[in-house]
Amino acid sequence: MLKVGSLDSPSAALTLSRPVRPFDDELMLDFLVTARGEWGRVETAVSVWVTDGLGDFLASLSEDFRGWKGSRVWKSPDHSLRVSAEHRSRGRVHLTWTLSGTDIERPWDFSCTTVHPAGEDMRHLAADVRDFLRVATE
């Protein structure tokens, strides 16, 4: 299980848990994401290719600790998870985690934003995500 919290808002948090490989011969990974924000809590399953780069995406943010303009975005192949990153003042990275799904044929989205110091803290988050994905495939 991997917990991602927010520096500024204790109400915003994400948990990645229950990783399983649905097919023994593939690098597909399914896991549960629980997101909590100011307006509630939601859980959904996410499917990713282990090599599709969520850890790499987060690592690239840590390498650019001095900042960047605009948003950078990563999406899971099944579009159930989207991570948008913005570098803001005081050396902080705002990660907006958006979960999407369908409930009784109605699409829904839920977002929460976690705030992290740029640089080393982002590097640790990237390593934790890589470890979560790697352990599930061993």
XYZ file of N, CA, C and O in Angstrom:
552
model
N 0.852 -1.170 0.000
C 0.000 0.000 0.000
C 0.900 1.236 0.000
O 1.934 1.267 0.656
N 0.472 2.233 -0.756
C 1.209 3.486 -0.840
C 0.251 4.639 -0.547
O -0.800 4.751 -1.185
N 0.632 5.467 0.421
C -0.185 6.637 0.776
C 0.512 7.895 0.295
O 1.716 8.052 0.476
N -0.271 8.782 -0.317
C 0.230 10.066 -0.798
C -0.582 11.140 -0.099
O -1.801 11.211 -0.264
N 0.100 11.966 0.698
C -0.584 13.015 1.431
C -0.232 14.383 0.891
O 0.579 14.527 -0.018
N -0.841 15.379 1.483
C -0.645 16.753 1.045
C 0.028 17.571 2.121
O -0.324 17.487 3.294
N 0.987 18.376 1.697
C 1.698 19.268 2.603
C 0.759 20.339 3.170
O 0.807 20.653 4.346
N -0.099 20.891 2.337
C -0.949 22.018 2.733
C -2.334 21.637 3.236
O -2.922 22.354 4.021
N -2.880 20.554 2.742
C -4.260 20.223 3.059
C -4.371 18.777 3.531
O -4.345 17.856 2.727
N -4.490 18.562 4.841
C -4.580 17.194 5.338
C -5.828 16.458 4.849
O -5.884 15.242 4.908
N -6.815 17.188 4.335
C -8.020 16.520 3.843
C -7.804 15.867 2.479
O -8.581 15.022 2.077
N -6.732 16.243 1.761
C -6.459 15.663 0.442
C -5.436 14.544 0.594
O -4.343 14.759 1.108
N -5.819 13.348 0.169
C -4.915 12.206 0.259
C -5.318 11.153 -0.764
O -6.465 11.102 -1.217
N -4.355 10.322 -1.090
C -4.560 9.254 -2.060
C -3.914 7.994 -1.510
O -2.860 8.065 -0.879
N -4.540 6.847 -1.738
C -3.960 5.565 -1.362
C -4.014 4.643 -2.562
O -5.067 4.486 -3.188
N -2.879 4.037 -2.891
C -2.801 3.014 -3.931
C -2.644 1.685 -3.210
O -1.766 1.547 -2.352
N -3.499 0.715 -3.531
C -3.457 -0.550 -2.810
C -3.929 -1.706 -3.693
O -4.381 -1.504 -4.811
N -3.812 -2.895 -3.158
C -4.270 -4.144 -3.774
C -3.797 -4.352 -5.204
O -4.611 -4.614 -6.096
N -2.497 -4.241 -5.442
C -2.025 -4.474 -6.813
C -2.119 -5.943 -7.188
O -1.793 -6.825 -6.392
N -2.626 -6.204 -8.378
C -2.702 -7.568 -8.906
C -2.359 -7.547 -10.383
O -2.625 -6.569 -11.083
N -1.766 -8.634 -10.844
C -1.506 -8.809 -12.273
C -2.621 -9.668 -12.831
O -2.715 -10.846 -12.524
N -3.480 -9.125 -13.649
C -4.609 -9.911 -14.167
C -4.178 -11.006 -15.142
O -4.873 -11.995 -15.293
N -3.042 -10.832 -15.793
C -2.544 -11.818 -16.748
C -1.098 -12.120 -16.384
O -0.267 -11.216 -16.344
N -0.780 -13.384 -16.138
C 0.561 -13.757 -15.692
C 1.653 -13.387 -16.684
O 2.768 -13.089 -16.296
N 1.354 -13.409 -17.960
C 2.394 -13.195 -18.964
C 2.486 -11.748 -19.444
O 3.210 -11.457 -20.371
N 1.782 -10.849 -18.807
C 1.776 -9.458 -19.250
C 2.262 -8.544 -18.141
O 2.284 -8.918 -16.978
N 2.617 -7.356 -18.507
C 3.022 -6.368 -17.522
C 1.892 -5.398 -17.186
O 2.119 -4.272 -16.780
N 0.667 -5.866 -17.353
C -0.509 -5.085 -16.963
C -0.663 -5.211 -15.447
O -0.418 -6.267 -14.875
N -1.025 -4.119 -14.816
C -1.223 -4.118 -13.376
C -2.521 -3.399 -13.058
O -2.780 -2.319 -13.584
N -3.334 -4.020 -12.231
C -4.553 -3.394 -11.729
C -4.341 -3.089 -10.253
O -3.738 -3.884 -9.529
N -4.810 -1.926 -9.811
C -4.752 -1.612 -8.390
C -5.911 -0.691 -8.042
O -6.551 -0.098 -8.914
N -6.187 -0.610 -6.768
C -7.270 0.219 -6.265
C -6.710 1.573 -5.861
O -5.665 1.646 -5.209
N -7.400 2.639 -6.247
C -7.026 3.988 -5.818
C -8.180 4.554 -4.999
O -9.324 4.559 -5.450
N -7.849 4.994 -3.815
C -8.816 5.670 -2.953
C -8.369 7.116 -2.838
O -7.227 7.385 -2.450
N -9.246 8.027 -3.213
C -8.937 9.459 -3.152
C -9.881 10.116 -2.160
O -11.073 9.821 -2.125
N -9.311 11.018 -1.374
C -10.094 11.760 -0.402
C -9.815 13.237 -0.612
O -8.663 13.637 -0.798
N -10.854 14.011 -0.648
C -10.702 15.450 -0.822
C -11.670 16.199 0.059
O -12.357 15.608 0.893
N -11.729 17.480 -0.161
C -12.594 18.339 0.648
C -14.063 17.934 0.541
O -14.829 18.072 1.479
N -14.458 17.388 -0.623
C -15.870 17.126 -0.876
C -16.263 15.667 -0.749
O -17.399 15.315 -1.041
N -15.342 14.798 -0.351
C -15.727 13.407 -0.193
C -14.593 12.444 -0.448
O -13.416 12.811 -0.439
N -14.987 11.199 -0.722
C -14.037 10.108 -0.899
C -14.569 9.176 -1.975
O -15.780 8.949 -2.065
N -13.657 8.635 -2.785
C -14.071 7.718 -3.847
C -12.992 6.656 -4.043
O -11.810 6.910 -3.767
N -13.398 5.477 -4.487
C -12.470 4.396 -4.821
C -12.770 3.906 -6.222
O -13.940 3.848 -6.626
N -11.715 3.556 -6.947
C -11.903 2.963 -8.267
C -10.687 2.131 -8.620
O -9.591 2.349 -8.086
N -10.883 1.184 -9.505
C -9.781 0.363 -10.002
C -9.100 1.092 -11.155
O -9.753 1.764 -11.960
N -7.781 0.959 -11.220
C -6.973 1.574 -12.275
C -6.138 0.471 -12.910
O -5.596 -0.382 -12.207
N -6.038 0.494 -14.223
C -5.189 -0.450 -14.952
C -4.079 0.324 -15.642
O -4.342 1.321 -16.314
N -2.851 -0.153 -15.456
C -1.698 0.490 -16.096
C -0.771 -0.581 -16.650
O -0.790 -1.723 -16.208
N 0.039 -0.179 -17.614
C 1.189 -0.981 -18.000
C 2.278 -0.574 -17.031
O 2.476 0.614 -16.779
N 2.965 -1.533 -16.469
C 3.991 -1.226 -15.488
C 5.024 -0.269 -16.073
O 5.563 0.580 -15.385
N 5.251 -0.360 -17.364
C 6.254 0.482 -18.011
C 5.677 1.771 -18.597
O 6.360 2.455 -19.343
N 4.442 2.118 -18.246
C 3.827 3.280 -18.897
C 4.229 4.615 -18.310
O 3.860 5.651 -18.807
N 4.994 4.614 -17.226
C 5.660 5.833 -16.858
C 5.137 6.703 -15.749
O 5.564 7.841 -15.644
N 4.242 6.253 -14.884
C 3.816 7.127 -13.791
C 5.013 7.486 -12.907
O 5.221 8.649 -12.567
N 5.831 6.499 -12.564
C 7.032 6.781 -11.777
C 7.989 7.695 -12.512
O 8.580 8.605 -11.925
N 8.140 7.461 -13.832
C 9.013 8.318 -14.643
C 8.471 9.742 -14.719
O 9.229 10.713 -14.679
N 7.160 9.871 -14.847
C 6.527 11.185 -14.889
C 6.840 11.955 -13.609
O 7.284 13.115 -13.652
N 6.644 11.306 -12.455
C 6.911 11.974 -11.179
C 8.398 12.283 -11.022
O 8.766 13.340 -10.506
N 9.260 11.388 -11.494
C 10.710 11.634 -11.420
C 11.100 12.847 -12.263
O 11.954 13.642 -11.858
N 10.464 13.003 -13.424
C 10.783 14.160 -14.269
C 10.412 15.469 -13.570
O 11.075 16.487 -13.751
N 9.373 15.429 -12.745
C 8.984 16.623 -11.989
C 10.041 16.962 -10.944
O 10.330 18.131 -10.701
N 10.611 15.932 -10.340
C 11.641 16.188 -9.329
C 12.918 16.745 -9.956
O 13.613 17.546 -9.334
N 13.205 16.328 -11.189
C 14.400 16.834 -11.878
C 14.252 18.314 -12.234
O 15.243 19.034 -12.319
N 13.037 18.765 -12.438
C 12.778 20.171 -12.772
C 12.353 20.956 -11.528
O 11.391 21.714 -11.550
N 13.075 20.757 -10.428
C 12.691 21.355 -9.152
C 12.684 22.878 -9.179
O 12.067 23.509 -8.331
N 13.351 23.485 -10.164
C 13.336 24.956 -10.256
C 12.039 25.478 -10.866
O 11.778 26.661 -10.830
N 11.260 24.571 -11.455
C 9.950 24.959 -11.950
C 9.784 24.839 -13.442
O 10.738 24.598 -14.179
N 8.542 24.991 -13.884
C 8.159 24.961 -15.284
C 6.871 25.759 -15.415
O 6.211 26.060 -14.435
N 6.539 26.088 -16.626
C 5.313 26.846 -16.887
C 4.204 25.897 -17.317
O 4.450 24.918 -18.020
N 2.991 26.202 -16.918
C 1.836 25.423 -17.337
C 1.703 24.115 -16.581
O 2.292 23.918 -15.520
N 0.906 23.224 -17.150
C 0.635 21.914 -16.544
C 1.346 20.820 -17.306
O 1.494 20.900 -18.527
N 1.738 19.808 -16.587
C 2.220 18.560 -17.183
C 1.223 17.486 -16.779
O 0.756 17.464 -15.638
N 0.932 16.578 -17.714
C -0.134 15.613 -17.475
C 0.329 14.193 -17.800
O 1.013 13.973 -18.796
N -0.086 13.252 -16.964
C 0.085 11.818 -17.210
C -1.300 11.187 -17.103
O -2.085 11.550 -16.222
N -1.599 10.228 -18.001
C -2.886 9.524 -17.965
C -2.646 8.024 -18.014
O -1.775 7.551 -18.740
N -3.450 7.287 -17.262
C -3.395 5.830 -17.354
C -3.995 5.405 -18.685
O -4.846 6.104 -19.245
N -3.572 4.263 -19.211
C -4.095 3.815 -20.514
C -5.615 3.639 -20.531
O -6.250 3.832 -21.556
N -6.200 3.287 -19.393
C -7.654 3.089 -19.349
C -8.400 4.374 -18.994
O -9.615 4.364 -18.826
N -7.684 5.490 -18.851
C -8.236 6.822 -18.565
C -8.947 6.912 -17.218
O -9.706 7.845 -16.982
N -8.694 5.965 -16.322
C -9.323 6.020 -15.006
C -8.548 6.891 -14.022
O -9.078 7.289 -12.992
N -7.279 7.187 -14.343
C -6.463 8.057 -13.496
C -5.710 9.053 -14.360
O -5.091 8.689 -15.357
N -5.785 10.307 -13.941
C -5.066 11.386 -14.620
C -4.354 12.187 -13.537
O -4.946 12.507 -12.504
N -3.077 12.497 -13.770
C -2.307 13.306 -12.821
C -1.829 14.546 -13.554
O -1.139 14.457 -14.572
N -2.222 15.704 -13.044
C -1.808 16.980 -13.607
C -0.902 17.666 -12.596
O -1.229 17.736 -11.415
N 0.256 18.135 -13.065
C 1.237 18.752 -12.167
C 1.483 20.203 -12.550
O 1.662 20.522 -13.721
N 1.504 21.061 -11.539
C 1.843 22.463 -11.719
C 2.880 22.844 -10.669
O 2.761 22.460 -9.510
N 3.886 23.590 -11.110
C 4.892 24.098 -10.182
C 4.454 25.496 -9.789
O 4.246 26.355 -10.627
N 4.296 25.706 -8.501
C 3.820 27.004 -8.026
C 4.871 27.670 -7.159
O 5.932 27.130 -6.920
N 4.527 28.818 -6.656
C 5.480 29.601 -5.856
C 5.927 28.832 -4.617
O 5.298 27.865 -4.195
N 7.013 29.290 -4.058
C 7.624 28.698 -2.856
C 8.097 27.265 -3.100
O 8.165 26.469 -2.183
N 8.389 26.926 -4.357
C 8.967 25.628 -4.652
C 8.071 24.450 -4.347
O 8.536 23.423 -3.866
N 6.802 24.588 -4.638
C 5.851 23.517 -4.363
C 5.232 22.997 -5.652
O 4.949 23.754 -6.573
N 5.025 21.696 -5.658
C 4.384 21.039 -6.798
C 2.971 20.646 -6.369
O 2.783 19.967 -5.356
N 1.991 21.073 -7.158
C 0.594 20.724 -6.914
C 0.236 19.597 -7.882
O 0.277 19.803 -9.102
N -0.102 18.436 -7.324
C -0.513 17.290 -8.135
C -2.020 17.134 -7.992
O -2.528 16.909 -6.889
N -2.730 17.261 -9.103
C -4.167 17.037 -9.094
C -4.422 15.647 -9.646
O -4.108 15.354 -10.801
N -4.945 14.789 -8.786
C -5.230 13.394 -9.102
C -6.710 13.307 -9.446
O -7.561 13.586 -8.595
N -7.031 12.947 -10.680
C -8.421 12.855 -11.109
C -8.750 11.404 -11.431
O -8.118 10.789 -12.296
N -9.732 10.882 -10.708
C -10.228 9.532 -10.955
C -11.489 9.653 -11.789
O -12.310 10.552 -11.561
N -11.655 8.748 -12.736
C -12.835 8.758 -13.601
C -13.417 7.356 -13.669
O -12.691 6.368 -13.579
N -14.708 7.300 -13.841
C -15.368 6.005 -13.958
C -16.791 6.160 -14.435
O -17.226 7.239 -14.840
N -17.508 5.059 -14.365
C -18.911 5.042 -14.758
C -19.695 4.309 -13.682
O -19.302 3.229 -13.256
N -20.764 4.913 -13.227
C -21.628 4.302 -12.226
C -23.037 4.279 -12.795
O -23.615 5.342 -13.055
N -23.556 3.102 -13.013
C -24.880 2.922 -13.621
C -24.986 3.762 -14.892
O -25.883 4.561 -15.080
N -23.980 3.597 -15.725
C -23.901 4.229 -17.043
C -23.798 5.750 -17.012
O -24.046 6.414 -18.009
N -23.467 6.302 -15.864
C -23.233 7.749 -15.770
C -21.758 7.980 -15.504
O -21.225 7.500 -14.511
N -21.089 8.715 -16.372
C -19.673 9.000 -16.110
C -19.507 9.950 -14.932
O -20.371 10.786 -14.669
N -18.406 9.795 -14.217
C -18.100 10.665 -13.090
C -16.597 10.944 -13.045
O -15.803 10.179 -13.571
N -16.244 12.041 -12.410
C -14.858 12.420 -12.156
C -14.769 12.895 -10.712
O -15.706 13.517 -10.199
N -13.644 12.631 -10.090
C -13.380 13.107 -8.739
C -11.918 13.525 -8.687
O -11.045 12.766 -9.103
N -11.651 14.716 -8.189
C -10.274 15.216 -8.125
C -9.906 15.632 -6.712
O -10.754 16.138 -5.966
N -8.655 15.407 -6.376
C -8.091 15.979 -5.153
C -6.677 16.425 -5.488
O -6.033 15.870 -6.380
N -6.218 17.441 -4.806
C -4.892 18.001 -5.076
C -4.013 17.828 -3.855
O -4.390 18.221 -2.747
N -2.849 17.217 -4.081
C -1.851 17.097 -3.029
C -0.712 18.052 -3.359
O -0.422 18.297 -4.526
N -0.093 18.601 -2.313
C 0.967 19.595 -2.484
C 2.248 19.021 -1.890
O 2.252 18.506 -0.769
N 3.347 19.125 -2.671
C 4.624 18.529 -2.280
C 5.760 19.521 -2.526
O 5.757 20.217 -3.538
N 6.759 19.537 -1.637
C 7.945 20.343 -1.920
C 8.634 19.805 -3.182
O 8.711 18.593 -3.379
N 9.110 20.703 -4.017
C 9.815 20.294 -5.231
C 11.147 19.651 -4.855
O 11.646 19.837 -3.752
N 11.697 18.903 -5.762
C 13.024 18.327 -5.551
C 12.999 16.993 -4.857
O 12.385 16.037 -5.318
N 13.651 16.915 -3.705
C 13.886 15.634 -3.031
C 12.591 14.926 -2.629
O 12.483 13.708 -2.753
N 11.600 15.658 -2.143
C 10.330 15.021 -1.778
C 9.647 14.409 -2.997
O 9.073 13.323 -2.920
N 9.710 15.098 -4.131
C 9.139 14.540 -5.362
C 9.939 13.314 -5.815
O 9.378 12.349 -6.308
N 11.240 13.350 -5.619
C 12.090 12.203 -5.968
C 11.691 10.981 -5.127
O 11.599 9.864 -5.625
N 11.416 11.207 -3.834
C 10.976 10.112 -2.956
C 9.615 9.579 -3.380
O 9.387 8.361 -3.375
N 8.702 10.469 -3.744
C 7.383 10.028 -4.207
C 7.516 9.178 -5.474
O 6.894 8.129 -5.597
N 8.340 9.623 -6.414
C 8.559 8.858 -7.650
C 9.122 7.477 -7.328
O 8.675 6.467 -7.893
N 10.082 7.404 -6.418
C 10.674 6.116 -6.035
C 9.637 5.219 -5.360
O 9.590 4.007 -5.625
N 8.794 5.805 -4.517
C 7.751 5.017 -3.854
C 6.757 4.444 -4.863
O 6.332 3.294 -4.748
N 6.380 5.248 -5.857
C 5.456 4.764 -6.891
C 6.114 3.658 -7.706
O 5.505 2.619 -7.983
N 7.365 3.849 -8.084
C 8.087 2.802 -8.825
C 8.157 1.514 -8.014
O 7.962 0.425 -8.546
N 8.446 1.632 -6.723
C 8.512 0.445 -5.864
C 7.163 -0.247 -5.773
O 7.072 -1.475 -5.822
N 6.085 0.527 -5.635
C 4.738 -0.046 -5.579
C 4.448 -0.843 -6.847
O 3.961 -1.966 -6.783
N 4.776 -0.279 -8.005
C 4.526 -0.970 -9.274
C 5.447 -2.174 -9.448
O 5.024 -3.220 -9.943
N 6.687 -2.057 -9.039
C 7.642 -3.145 -9.217
C 7.311 -4.331 -8.301
O 7.325 -5.480 -8.728
N 7.007 -4.083 -7.049
C 6.711 -5.162 -6.108
C 5.519 -5.974 -6.589
O 5.497 -7.195 -6.481
N 4.571 -5.307 -7.171
C 3.378 -6.005 -7.652
C 3.682 -6.936 -8.815
O 2.925 -7.861 -9.064
N 4.746 -6.711 -9.534
C 5.038 -7.539 -10.702
C 6.075 -8.612 -10.421
O 6.411 -9.386 -11.305
N 6.609 -8.651 -9.226
C 7.626 -9.659 -8.910
C 7.006 -10.970 -8.533
O 5.917 -11.089 -8.118
